[in-house]
Coordinates of C-alpha atoms in Angstrom, one line a residue:
X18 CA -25.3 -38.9 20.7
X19 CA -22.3 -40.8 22.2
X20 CA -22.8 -42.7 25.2
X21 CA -20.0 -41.5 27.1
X22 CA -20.5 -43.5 30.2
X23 CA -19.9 -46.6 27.9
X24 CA -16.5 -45.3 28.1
X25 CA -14.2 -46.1 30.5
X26 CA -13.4 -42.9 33.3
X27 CA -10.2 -40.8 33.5
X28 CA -7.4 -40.0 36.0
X29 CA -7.2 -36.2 36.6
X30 CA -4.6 -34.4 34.7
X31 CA -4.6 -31.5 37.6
X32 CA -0.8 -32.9 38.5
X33 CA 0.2 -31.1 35.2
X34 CA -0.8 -27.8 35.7
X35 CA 1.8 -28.0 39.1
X36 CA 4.8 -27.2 36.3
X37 CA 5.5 -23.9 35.9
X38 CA 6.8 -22.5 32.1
X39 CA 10.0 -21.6 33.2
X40 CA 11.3 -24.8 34.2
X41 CA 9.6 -26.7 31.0
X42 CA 12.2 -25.5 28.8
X43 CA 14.6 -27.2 31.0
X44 CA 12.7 -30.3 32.2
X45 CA 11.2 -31.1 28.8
X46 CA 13.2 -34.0 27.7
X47 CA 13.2 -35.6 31.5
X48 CA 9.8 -35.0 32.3
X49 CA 6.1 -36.4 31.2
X50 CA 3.2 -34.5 30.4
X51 CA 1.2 -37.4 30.2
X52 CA -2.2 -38.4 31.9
X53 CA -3.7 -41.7 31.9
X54 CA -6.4 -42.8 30.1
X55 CA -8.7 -43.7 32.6
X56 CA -10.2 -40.5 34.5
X57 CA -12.5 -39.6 36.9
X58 CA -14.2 -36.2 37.1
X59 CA -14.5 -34.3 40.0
X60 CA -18.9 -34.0 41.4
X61 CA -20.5 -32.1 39.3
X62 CA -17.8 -31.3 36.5
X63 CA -19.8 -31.0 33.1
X64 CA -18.1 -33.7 30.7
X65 CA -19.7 -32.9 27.4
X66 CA -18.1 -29.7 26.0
X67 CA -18.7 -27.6 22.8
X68 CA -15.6 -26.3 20.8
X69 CA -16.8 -23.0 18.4
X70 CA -14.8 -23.7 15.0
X71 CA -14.0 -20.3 13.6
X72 CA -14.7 -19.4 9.6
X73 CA -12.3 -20.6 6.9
X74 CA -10.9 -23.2 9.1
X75 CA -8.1 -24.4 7.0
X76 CA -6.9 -21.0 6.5
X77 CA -4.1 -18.4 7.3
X78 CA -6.7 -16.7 9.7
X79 CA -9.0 -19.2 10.4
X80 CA -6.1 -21.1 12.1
X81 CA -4.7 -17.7 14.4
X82 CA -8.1 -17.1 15.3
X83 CA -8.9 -19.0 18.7
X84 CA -11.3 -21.5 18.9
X85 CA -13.9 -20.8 21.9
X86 CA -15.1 -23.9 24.4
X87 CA -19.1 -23.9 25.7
X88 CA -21.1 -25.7 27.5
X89 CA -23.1 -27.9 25.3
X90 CA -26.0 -28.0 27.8
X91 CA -24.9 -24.9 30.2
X92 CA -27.6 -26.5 32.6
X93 CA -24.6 -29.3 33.2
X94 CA -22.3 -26.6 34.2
X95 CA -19.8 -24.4 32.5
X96 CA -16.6 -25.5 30.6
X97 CA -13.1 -23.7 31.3
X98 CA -10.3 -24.5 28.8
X99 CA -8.2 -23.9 32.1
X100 CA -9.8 -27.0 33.6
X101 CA -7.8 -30.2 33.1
X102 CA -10.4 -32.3 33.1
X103 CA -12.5 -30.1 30.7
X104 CA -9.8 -28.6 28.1
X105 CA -10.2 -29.1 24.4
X106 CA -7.2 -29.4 21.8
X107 CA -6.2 -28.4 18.4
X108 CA -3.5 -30.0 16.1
X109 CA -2.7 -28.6 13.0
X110 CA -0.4 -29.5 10.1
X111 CA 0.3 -28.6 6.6
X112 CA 1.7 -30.3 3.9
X113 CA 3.8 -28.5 1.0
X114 CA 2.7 -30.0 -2.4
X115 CA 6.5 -28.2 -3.5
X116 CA 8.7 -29.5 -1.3
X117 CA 6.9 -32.6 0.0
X118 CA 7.2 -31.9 3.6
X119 CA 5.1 -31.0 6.4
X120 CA 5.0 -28.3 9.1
X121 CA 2.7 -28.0 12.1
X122 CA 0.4 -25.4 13.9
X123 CA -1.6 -25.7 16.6
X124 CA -4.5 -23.4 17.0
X125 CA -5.5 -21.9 20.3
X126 CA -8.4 -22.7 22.3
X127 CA -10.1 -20.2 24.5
X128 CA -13.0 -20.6 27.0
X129 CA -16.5 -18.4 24.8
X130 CA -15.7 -14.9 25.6
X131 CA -13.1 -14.0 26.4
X132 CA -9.4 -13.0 25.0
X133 CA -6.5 -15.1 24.6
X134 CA -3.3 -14.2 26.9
X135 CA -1.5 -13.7 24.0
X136 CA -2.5 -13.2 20.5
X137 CA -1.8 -16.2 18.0
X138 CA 0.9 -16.4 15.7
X139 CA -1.0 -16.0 12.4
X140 CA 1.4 -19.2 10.5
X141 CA 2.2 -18.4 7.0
X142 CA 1.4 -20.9 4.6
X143 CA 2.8 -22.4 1.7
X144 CA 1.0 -22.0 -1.3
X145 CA -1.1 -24.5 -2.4
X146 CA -0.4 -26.2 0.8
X147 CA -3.3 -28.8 2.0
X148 CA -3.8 -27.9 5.9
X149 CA -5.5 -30.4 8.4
X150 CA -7.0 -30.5 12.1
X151 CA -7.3 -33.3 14.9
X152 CA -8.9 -32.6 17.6
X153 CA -8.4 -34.2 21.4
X154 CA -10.2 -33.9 24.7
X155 CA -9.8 -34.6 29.1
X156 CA -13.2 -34.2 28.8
X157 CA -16.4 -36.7 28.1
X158 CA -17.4 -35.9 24.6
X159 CA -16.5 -32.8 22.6
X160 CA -18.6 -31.4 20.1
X161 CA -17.7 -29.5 17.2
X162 CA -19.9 -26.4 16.3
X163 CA -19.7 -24.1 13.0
X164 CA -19.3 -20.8 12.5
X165 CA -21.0 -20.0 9.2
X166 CA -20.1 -22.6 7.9
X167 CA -17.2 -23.7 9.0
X168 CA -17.4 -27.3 9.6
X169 CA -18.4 -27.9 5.7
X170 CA -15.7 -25.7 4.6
X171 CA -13.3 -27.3 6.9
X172 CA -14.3 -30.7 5.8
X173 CA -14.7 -31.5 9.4
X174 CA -16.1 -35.0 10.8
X175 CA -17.0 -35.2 14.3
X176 CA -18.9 -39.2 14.1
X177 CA -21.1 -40.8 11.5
X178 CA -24.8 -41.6 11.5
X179 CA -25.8 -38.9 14.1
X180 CA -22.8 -40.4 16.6
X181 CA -20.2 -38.3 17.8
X182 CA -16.9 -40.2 18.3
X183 CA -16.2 -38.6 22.1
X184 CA -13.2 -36.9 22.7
X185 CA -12.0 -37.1 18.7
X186 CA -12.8 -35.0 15.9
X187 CA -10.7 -33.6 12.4
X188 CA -10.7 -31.8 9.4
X189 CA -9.6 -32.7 6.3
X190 CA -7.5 -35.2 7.5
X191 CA -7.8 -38.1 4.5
X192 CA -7.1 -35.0 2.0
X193 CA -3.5 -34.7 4.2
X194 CA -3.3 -38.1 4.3
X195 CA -3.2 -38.8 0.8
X196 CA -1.2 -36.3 -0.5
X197 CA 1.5 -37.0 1.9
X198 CA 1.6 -40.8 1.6
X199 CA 1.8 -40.0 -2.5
X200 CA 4.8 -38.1 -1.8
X201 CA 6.2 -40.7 0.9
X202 CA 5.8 -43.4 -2.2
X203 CA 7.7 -40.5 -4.2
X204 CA 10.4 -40.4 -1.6
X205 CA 9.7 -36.4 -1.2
X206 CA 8.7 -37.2 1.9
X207 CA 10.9 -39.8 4.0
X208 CA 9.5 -40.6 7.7
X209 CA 12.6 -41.1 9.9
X210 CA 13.7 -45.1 10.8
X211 CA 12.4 -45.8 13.6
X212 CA 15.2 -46.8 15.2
X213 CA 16.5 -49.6 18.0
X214 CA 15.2 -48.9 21.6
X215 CA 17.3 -49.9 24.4
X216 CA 15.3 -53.2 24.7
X217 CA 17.2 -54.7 21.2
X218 CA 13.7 -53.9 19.4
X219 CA 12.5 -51.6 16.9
X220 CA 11.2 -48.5 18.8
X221 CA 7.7 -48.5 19.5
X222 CA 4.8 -46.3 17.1
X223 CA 1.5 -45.5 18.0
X224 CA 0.0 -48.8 15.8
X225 CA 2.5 -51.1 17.9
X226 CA 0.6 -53.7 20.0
X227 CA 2.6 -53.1 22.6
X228 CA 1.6 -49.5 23.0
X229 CA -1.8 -49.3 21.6
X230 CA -5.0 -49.3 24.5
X231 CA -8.9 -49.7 23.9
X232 CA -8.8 -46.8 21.4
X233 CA -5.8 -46.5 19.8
X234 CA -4.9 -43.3 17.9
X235 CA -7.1 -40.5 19.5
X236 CA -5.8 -37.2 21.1
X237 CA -3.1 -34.9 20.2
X238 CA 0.1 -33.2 21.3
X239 CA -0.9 -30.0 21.4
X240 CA -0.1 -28.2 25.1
X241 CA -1.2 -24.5 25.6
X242 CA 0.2 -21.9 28.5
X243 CA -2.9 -21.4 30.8
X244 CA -2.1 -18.2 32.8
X245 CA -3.1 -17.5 37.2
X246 CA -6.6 -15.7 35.9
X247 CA -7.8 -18.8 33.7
X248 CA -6.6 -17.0 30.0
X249 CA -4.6 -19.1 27.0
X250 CA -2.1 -18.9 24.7
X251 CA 0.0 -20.9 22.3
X252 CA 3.0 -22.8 23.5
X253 CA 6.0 -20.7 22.1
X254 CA 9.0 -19.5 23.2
X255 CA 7.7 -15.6 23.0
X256 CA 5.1 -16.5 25.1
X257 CA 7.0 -18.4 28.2
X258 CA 9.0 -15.5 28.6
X259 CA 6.4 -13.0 28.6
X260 CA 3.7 -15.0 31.0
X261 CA 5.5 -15.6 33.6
X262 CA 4.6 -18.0 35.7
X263 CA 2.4 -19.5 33.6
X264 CA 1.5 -23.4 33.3
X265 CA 1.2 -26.3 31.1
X266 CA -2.2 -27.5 29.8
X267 CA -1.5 -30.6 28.1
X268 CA -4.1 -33.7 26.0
X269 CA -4.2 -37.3 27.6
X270 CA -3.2 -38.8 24.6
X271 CA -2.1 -42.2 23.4
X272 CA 0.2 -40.1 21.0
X273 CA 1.9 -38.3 24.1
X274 CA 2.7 -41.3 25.9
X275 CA 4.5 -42.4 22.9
X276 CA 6.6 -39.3 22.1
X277 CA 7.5 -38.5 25.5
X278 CA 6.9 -41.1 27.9
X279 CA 8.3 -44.4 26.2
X280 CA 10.4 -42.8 23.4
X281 CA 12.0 -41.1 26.2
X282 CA 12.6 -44.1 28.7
X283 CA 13.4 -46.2 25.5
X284 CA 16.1 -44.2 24.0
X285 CA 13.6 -43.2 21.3
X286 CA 13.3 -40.2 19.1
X287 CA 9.4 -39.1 17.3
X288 CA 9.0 -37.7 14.1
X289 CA 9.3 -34.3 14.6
X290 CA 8.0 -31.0 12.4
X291 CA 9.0 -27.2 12.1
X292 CA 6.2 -25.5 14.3
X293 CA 5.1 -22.6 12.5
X294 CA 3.9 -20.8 15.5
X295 CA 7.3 -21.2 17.3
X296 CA 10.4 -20.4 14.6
X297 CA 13.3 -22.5 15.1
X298 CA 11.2 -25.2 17.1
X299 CA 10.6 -28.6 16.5
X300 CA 7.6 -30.5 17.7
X301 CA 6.0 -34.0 17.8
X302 CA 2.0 -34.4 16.2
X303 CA -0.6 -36.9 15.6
X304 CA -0.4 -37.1 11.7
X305 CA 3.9 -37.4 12.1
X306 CA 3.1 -40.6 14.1
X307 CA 0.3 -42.2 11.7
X308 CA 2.4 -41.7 8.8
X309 CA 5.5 -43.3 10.4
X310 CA 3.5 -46.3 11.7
X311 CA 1.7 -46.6 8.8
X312 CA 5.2 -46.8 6.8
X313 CA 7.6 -48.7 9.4
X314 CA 5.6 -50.9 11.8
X315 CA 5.9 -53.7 11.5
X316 CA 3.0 -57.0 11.2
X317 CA 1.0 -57.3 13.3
X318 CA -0.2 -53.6 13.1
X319 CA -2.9 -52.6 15.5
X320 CA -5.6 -50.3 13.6
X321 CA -8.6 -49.4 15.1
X322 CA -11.1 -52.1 15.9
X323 CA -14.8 -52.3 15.8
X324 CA -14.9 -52.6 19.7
X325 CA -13.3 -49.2 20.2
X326 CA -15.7 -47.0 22.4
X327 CA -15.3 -44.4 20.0
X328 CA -16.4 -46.0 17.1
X329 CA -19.6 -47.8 18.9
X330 CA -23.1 -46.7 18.3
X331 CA -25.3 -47.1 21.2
X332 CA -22.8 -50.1 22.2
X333 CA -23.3 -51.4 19.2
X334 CA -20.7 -51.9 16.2
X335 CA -21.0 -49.8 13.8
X336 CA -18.8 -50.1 10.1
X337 CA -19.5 -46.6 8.9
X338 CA -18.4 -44.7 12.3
X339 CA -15.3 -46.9 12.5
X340 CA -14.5 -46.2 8.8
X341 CA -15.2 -42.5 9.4
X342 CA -12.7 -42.5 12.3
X343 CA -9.9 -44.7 10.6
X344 CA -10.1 -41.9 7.7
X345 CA -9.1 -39.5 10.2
X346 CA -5.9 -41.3 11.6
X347 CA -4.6 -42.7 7.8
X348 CA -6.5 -46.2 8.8
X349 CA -7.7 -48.6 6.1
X350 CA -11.4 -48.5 6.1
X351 CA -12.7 -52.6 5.9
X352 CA -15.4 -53.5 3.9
X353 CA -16.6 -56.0 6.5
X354 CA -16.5 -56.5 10.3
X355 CA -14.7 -59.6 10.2
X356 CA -11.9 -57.0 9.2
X357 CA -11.9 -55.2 12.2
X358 CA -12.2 -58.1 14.9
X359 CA -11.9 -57.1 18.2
X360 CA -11.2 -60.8 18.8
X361 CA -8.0 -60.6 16.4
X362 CA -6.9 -56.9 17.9
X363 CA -6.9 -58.9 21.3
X364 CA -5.2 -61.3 20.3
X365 CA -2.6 -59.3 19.0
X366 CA -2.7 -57.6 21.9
X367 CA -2.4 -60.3 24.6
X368 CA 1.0 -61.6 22.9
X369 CA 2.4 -58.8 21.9
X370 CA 2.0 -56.2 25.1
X371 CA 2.7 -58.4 28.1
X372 CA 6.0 -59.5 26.4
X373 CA 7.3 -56.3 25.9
X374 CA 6.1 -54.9 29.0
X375 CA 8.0 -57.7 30.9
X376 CA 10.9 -57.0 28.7
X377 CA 11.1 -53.4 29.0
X378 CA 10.4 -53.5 33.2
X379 CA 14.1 -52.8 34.2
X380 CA 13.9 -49.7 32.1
X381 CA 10.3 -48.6 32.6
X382 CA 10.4 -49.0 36.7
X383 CA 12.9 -46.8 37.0
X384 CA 11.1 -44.3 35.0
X385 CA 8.7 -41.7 36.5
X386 CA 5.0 -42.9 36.1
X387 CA 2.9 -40.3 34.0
X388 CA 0.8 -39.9 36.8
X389 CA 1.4 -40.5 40.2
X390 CA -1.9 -41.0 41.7
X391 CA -2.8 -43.8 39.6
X392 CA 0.7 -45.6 39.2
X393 CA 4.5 -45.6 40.7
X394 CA 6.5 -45.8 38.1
X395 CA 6.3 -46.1 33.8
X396 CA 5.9 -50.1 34.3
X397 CA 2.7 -49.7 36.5
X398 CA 1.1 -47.4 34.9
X399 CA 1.4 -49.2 31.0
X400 CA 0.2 -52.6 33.3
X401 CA -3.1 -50.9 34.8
X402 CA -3.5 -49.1 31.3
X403 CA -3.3 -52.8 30.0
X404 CA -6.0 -54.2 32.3
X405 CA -7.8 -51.6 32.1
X406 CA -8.2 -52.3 28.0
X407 CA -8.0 -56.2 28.3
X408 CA -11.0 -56.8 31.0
X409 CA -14.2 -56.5 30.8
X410 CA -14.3 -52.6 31.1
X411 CA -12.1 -51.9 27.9
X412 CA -12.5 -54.5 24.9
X413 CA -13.5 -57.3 27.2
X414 CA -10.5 -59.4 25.5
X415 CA -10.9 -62.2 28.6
X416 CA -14.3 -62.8 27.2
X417 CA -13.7 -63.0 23.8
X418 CA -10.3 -64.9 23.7
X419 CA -11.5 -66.8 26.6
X420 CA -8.5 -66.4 28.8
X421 CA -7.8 -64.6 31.8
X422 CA -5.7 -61.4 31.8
X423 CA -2.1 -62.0 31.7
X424 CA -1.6 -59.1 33.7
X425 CA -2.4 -58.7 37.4
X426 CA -2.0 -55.3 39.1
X427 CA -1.4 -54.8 42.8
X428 CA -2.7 -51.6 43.8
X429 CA -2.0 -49.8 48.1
X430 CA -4.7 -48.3 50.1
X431 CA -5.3 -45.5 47.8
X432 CA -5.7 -47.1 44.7
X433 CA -2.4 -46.6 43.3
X434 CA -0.8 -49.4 41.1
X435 CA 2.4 -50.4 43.1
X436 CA 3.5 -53.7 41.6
X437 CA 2.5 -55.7 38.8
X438 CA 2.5 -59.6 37.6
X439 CA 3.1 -60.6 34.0
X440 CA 2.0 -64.3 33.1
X441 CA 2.6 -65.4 36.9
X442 CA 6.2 -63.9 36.6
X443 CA 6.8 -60.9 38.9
X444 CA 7.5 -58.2 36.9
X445 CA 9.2 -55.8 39.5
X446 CA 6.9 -52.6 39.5
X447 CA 9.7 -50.5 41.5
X448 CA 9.6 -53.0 44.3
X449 CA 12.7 -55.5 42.7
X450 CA 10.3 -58.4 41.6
X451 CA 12.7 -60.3 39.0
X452 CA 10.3 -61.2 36.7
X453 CA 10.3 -65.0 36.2
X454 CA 6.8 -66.3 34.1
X455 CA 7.7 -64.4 31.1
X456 CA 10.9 -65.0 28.9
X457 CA 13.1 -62.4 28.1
X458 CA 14.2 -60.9 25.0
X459 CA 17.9 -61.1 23.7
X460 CA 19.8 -59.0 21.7
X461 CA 22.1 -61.4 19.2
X462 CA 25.0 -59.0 18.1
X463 CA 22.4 -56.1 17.7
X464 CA 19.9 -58.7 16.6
X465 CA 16.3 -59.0 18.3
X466 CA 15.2 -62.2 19.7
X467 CA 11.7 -62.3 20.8
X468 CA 11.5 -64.2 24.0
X469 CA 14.9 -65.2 23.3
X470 CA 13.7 -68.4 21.2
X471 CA 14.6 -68.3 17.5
X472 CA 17.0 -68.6 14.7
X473 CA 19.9 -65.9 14.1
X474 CA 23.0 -65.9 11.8
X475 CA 26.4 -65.9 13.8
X476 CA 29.6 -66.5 12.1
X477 CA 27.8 -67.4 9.3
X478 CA 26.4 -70.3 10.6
X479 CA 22.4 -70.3 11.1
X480 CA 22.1 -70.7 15.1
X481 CA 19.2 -71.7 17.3
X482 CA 18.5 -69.8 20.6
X483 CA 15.5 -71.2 23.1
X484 CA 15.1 -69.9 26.6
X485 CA 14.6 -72.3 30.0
X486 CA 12.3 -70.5 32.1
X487 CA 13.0 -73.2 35.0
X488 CA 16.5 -72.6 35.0
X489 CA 16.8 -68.7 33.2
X490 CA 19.2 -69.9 30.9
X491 CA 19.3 -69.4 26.7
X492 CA 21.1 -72.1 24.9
X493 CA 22.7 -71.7 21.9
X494 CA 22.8 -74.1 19.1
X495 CA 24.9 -73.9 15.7
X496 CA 25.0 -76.6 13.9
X497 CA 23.8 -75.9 10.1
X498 CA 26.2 -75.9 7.4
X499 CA 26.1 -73.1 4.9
X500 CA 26.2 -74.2 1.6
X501 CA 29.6 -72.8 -0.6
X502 CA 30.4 -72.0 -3.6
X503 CA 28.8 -74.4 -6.1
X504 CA 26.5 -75.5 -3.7
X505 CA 28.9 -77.5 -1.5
X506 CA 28.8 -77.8 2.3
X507 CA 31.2 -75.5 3.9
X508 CA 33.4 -76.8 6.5
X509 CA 31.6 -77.1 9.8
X510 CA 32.5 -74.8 12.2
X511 CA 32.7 -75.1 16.2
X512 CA 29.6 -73.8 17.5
X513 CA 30.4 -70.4 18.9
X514 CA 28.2 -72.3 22.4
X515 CA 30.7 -74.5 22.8
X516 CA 34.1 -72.8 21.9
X517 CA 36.6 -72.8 24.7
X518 CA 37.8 -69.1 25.0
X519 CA 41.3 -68.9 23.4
X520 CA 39.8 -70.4 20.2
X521 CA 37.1 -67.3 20.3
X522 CA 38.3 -64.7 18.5
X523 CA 37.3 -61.6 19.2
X524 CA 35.5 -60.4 16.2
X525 CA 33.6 -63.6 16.2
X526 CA 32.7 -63.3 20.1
X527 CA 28.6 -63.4 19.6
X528 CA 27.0 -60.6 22.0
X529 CA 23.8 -62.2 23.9
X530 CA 21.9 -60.5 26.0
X531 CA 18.6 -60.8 27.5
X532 CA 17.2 -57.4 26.8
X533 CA 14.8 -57.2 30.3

């Protein structure tokens, strides 16, 4: 089995269950129904749960019946689905082979018997349409167990080589995968661009580097109702109004933070699918973000590394539980482990996610932190989650790059991150730090300049930017001649630097701006 103490702990999710239906259709865009990745678990609370997959998975009915959570050693304690720290997930989506697009369900989970508070929608499928599962949990290590048969007709894998991954599971997933990244090569299937966040760069996807943690890609999006007396039911618009009072039960997810947290402090917008258990609804999933990353982000891509605690056997790497889990999230599996160096993810890592987070600070302090009892504000929270993944704890990236953390978190009395430091630059936390060891980025006339050093076009002349962290200044330098027509030199221009302002003209004016 999974050593789930190899894994780092959680943050209670019990803030979440606070919101009440009725204002979630309201607050939905403005608030975050994130929890952090690192949790703890209240004395005693049983970890290791057991999710009952019902017969013909994949189907009409196998989807609208609910899934039912156990124990898996009832000696441990019982497991609620009502329970933050215990609740299991289910993400569904199906791909049309006729239309080349994708819809998604999410099947209900129910704690082993009893009834749901509502009965599920029972989704009606497309014919011929290829129908997959991911599944996510708050607590330890979830286990999936059949119903006769269920788990080989489902295609299901829950780990390799007598190893489950933890909190991770699907069904059919590389089936989904391929037949929707056949039609994406078709252009049946277009993933949406990702866009420009308000920081001048692309916006962020679940394989960016500056979003990613020590196990990238696990969890869903899937939230359920969880009514006063413990009972379930799908997240729909029928069933808000009729449970009244009723509260949000929602995944710790890297996928979540994405969606909602950054995309929303960002300016954002995730690839969103028809819900076919809530008409006229869109919704975010798992498989919408893997098949935008794996289409739009851009190098270096983070895929999931051989030091990821869900892909370890024992501790110990292991090629055919990694390749098993990459399958499952539309991952390249490597032939070798020099493929999947932790070294190289952390290294990606380390000069990829401090940047932006320094970058990003003036937007993310201002933002609401995902959870308030381990972090103040957006920025916080992403700079413990960082540390958390970076030392010795996560992918012990200090040891293997031989460097210390480029992050340094500054937590109060009670544990809570307040403030945080970014390459010995301040990066203001919510208490006004400036933010001085880390350059900024600029935005050249809608161009991205990391760290504001580079080369951009402006005017048609090929200009040089470089940053001077001792005196916060970005000079500009344009001084290349384009060649003509016929090869020739073209007249040289006055560097748009050093142009007094009534020979500026006001198309010509070049827009820089740090982006922090």
């Amino acid at each position: 089995m999974y050593d789930g103490a190899a894994r780092r702990r959680r943050l209670s999710p019990l803030m979440l269950l606070g919101i009440s239906v009725p204002l979630l259709l309201v607050l939905i865009s403005a608030t975050v129904f994130v929890v952090p990745r690192l949790r703890t678990h209240a004395a005693g609370l049983n970890g290791d749960c057991t999710l009952i997959v019902p017969a013909n998975p994949l189907s009409a009915q196998g989807l609208a019946t609910p899934y039912q959570l156990v124990a898996t050693d009832p000696a441990n304690g019982a497991c609620n689905e009502a329970n933050p720290n215990q609740a299991a997930f289910v993400q569904g989506a199906v791909f049309d082979p006729a239309t080349g697009q994708i819809s998604i369900y999410n099947p209900l989970i129910i704690d082993q018997g009893t009834v749901p508070a509502a009965q599920p929608v029972v989704p009606q499928l497309p014919a011929q349409g290829i129908v997959a599962l991911w599944f996510g949990s708050n607590g330890n290590n979830l286990t999936l167990q059949a119903t006769n048969g269920s788990l080989q007709q489902g295609r299901c894998v829950n780990g390799a080589n007598g190893t489950i991954f933890g909190q991770f599971a699907y069904c059919n997933a590389p089936r989904f995968f391929a037949a929707a990244t056949r039609a994406i090569h078709a252009g049946r299937l277009v993933p949406p661009p990702l866009g420009t966040a308000k920081d001048g760069m692309p916006c962020p996807t679940v394989r960016d580097f500056g979003v990613v943690d020590m196990d990238q890609s696990d969890n869903v999006v899937t939230q359920y109702l969880v009514t006063a007396d413990g009972k379930t039911a799908q997240m729909n618009a029928a069933n808000i109004g009729a449970l009244q009072g009723a509260k949000t039960q929602v995944n710790a997810s890297d996928n979540r933070l994405l969606a909602i947290a950054l995309d929303g402090a960002l300016g954002c917008t995730p690839w969103m699918a028809p819900d076919l258990a809530d008409p006229g609804h869109m919704v975010p999933a798992l498989p919408l973000n893997e098949l935008q990353a794996a289409s739009l982000q851009r190098a270096p891509m983070a895929q999931v590394p051989l030091g990821d605690p869900m892909v370890l056997n024992n501790n110990q790497p292991d090629l055919n539980k990694l390749n098993a889990y990459r399958r499952g999230v539309d991952q390249r599996p490597v032939q070798n482990m020099n493929q999947a160096s932790t070294k190289t993810y952390c290294a990606d890592l380390a000069k990829t996610a401090p940047a932006r987070m320094q970058a990003d600070a003036a937007i993310t302090k201002a933002r609401p932190s995902p959870a308030a009892d381990v972090a103040n504000s957006l920025f916080t929270f992403l700079a413990q989650r960082f540390v958390a993944t970076f030392d010795a704890n996560g992918l012990n990236c200090a040891a293997l790059l031989k460097q210390q953390d480029p992050v340094t978190v500054t937590t109060d009395a009670n544990g809570v991150a307040t403030d945080a430091t970014i390459n010995g630059g301040n990066g203001g936390g919510g208490n006004g730090g400036g933010g001085n060891g880390t350059p900024p980025n600029c935005s050249v006339n809608g161009t991205a300049v990391t760290g504001c050093t580079g080369t951009v076009m402006i005017n048609g002349q090929s200009c040089t930017l470089a940053f001077d962290n001792a005196t916060q200044q970005v000079t500009i330098t344009c001084g290349q001649q384009q060649p003509g027509p016929g090869g020739q030199p073209q007249p040289k221009q006055t560097p748009p630097a050093q142009q007094q302002p009534n020979q500026q003209q006001p198309n010509q004016q070049p827009t820089t701006q740090p982006t922090q």
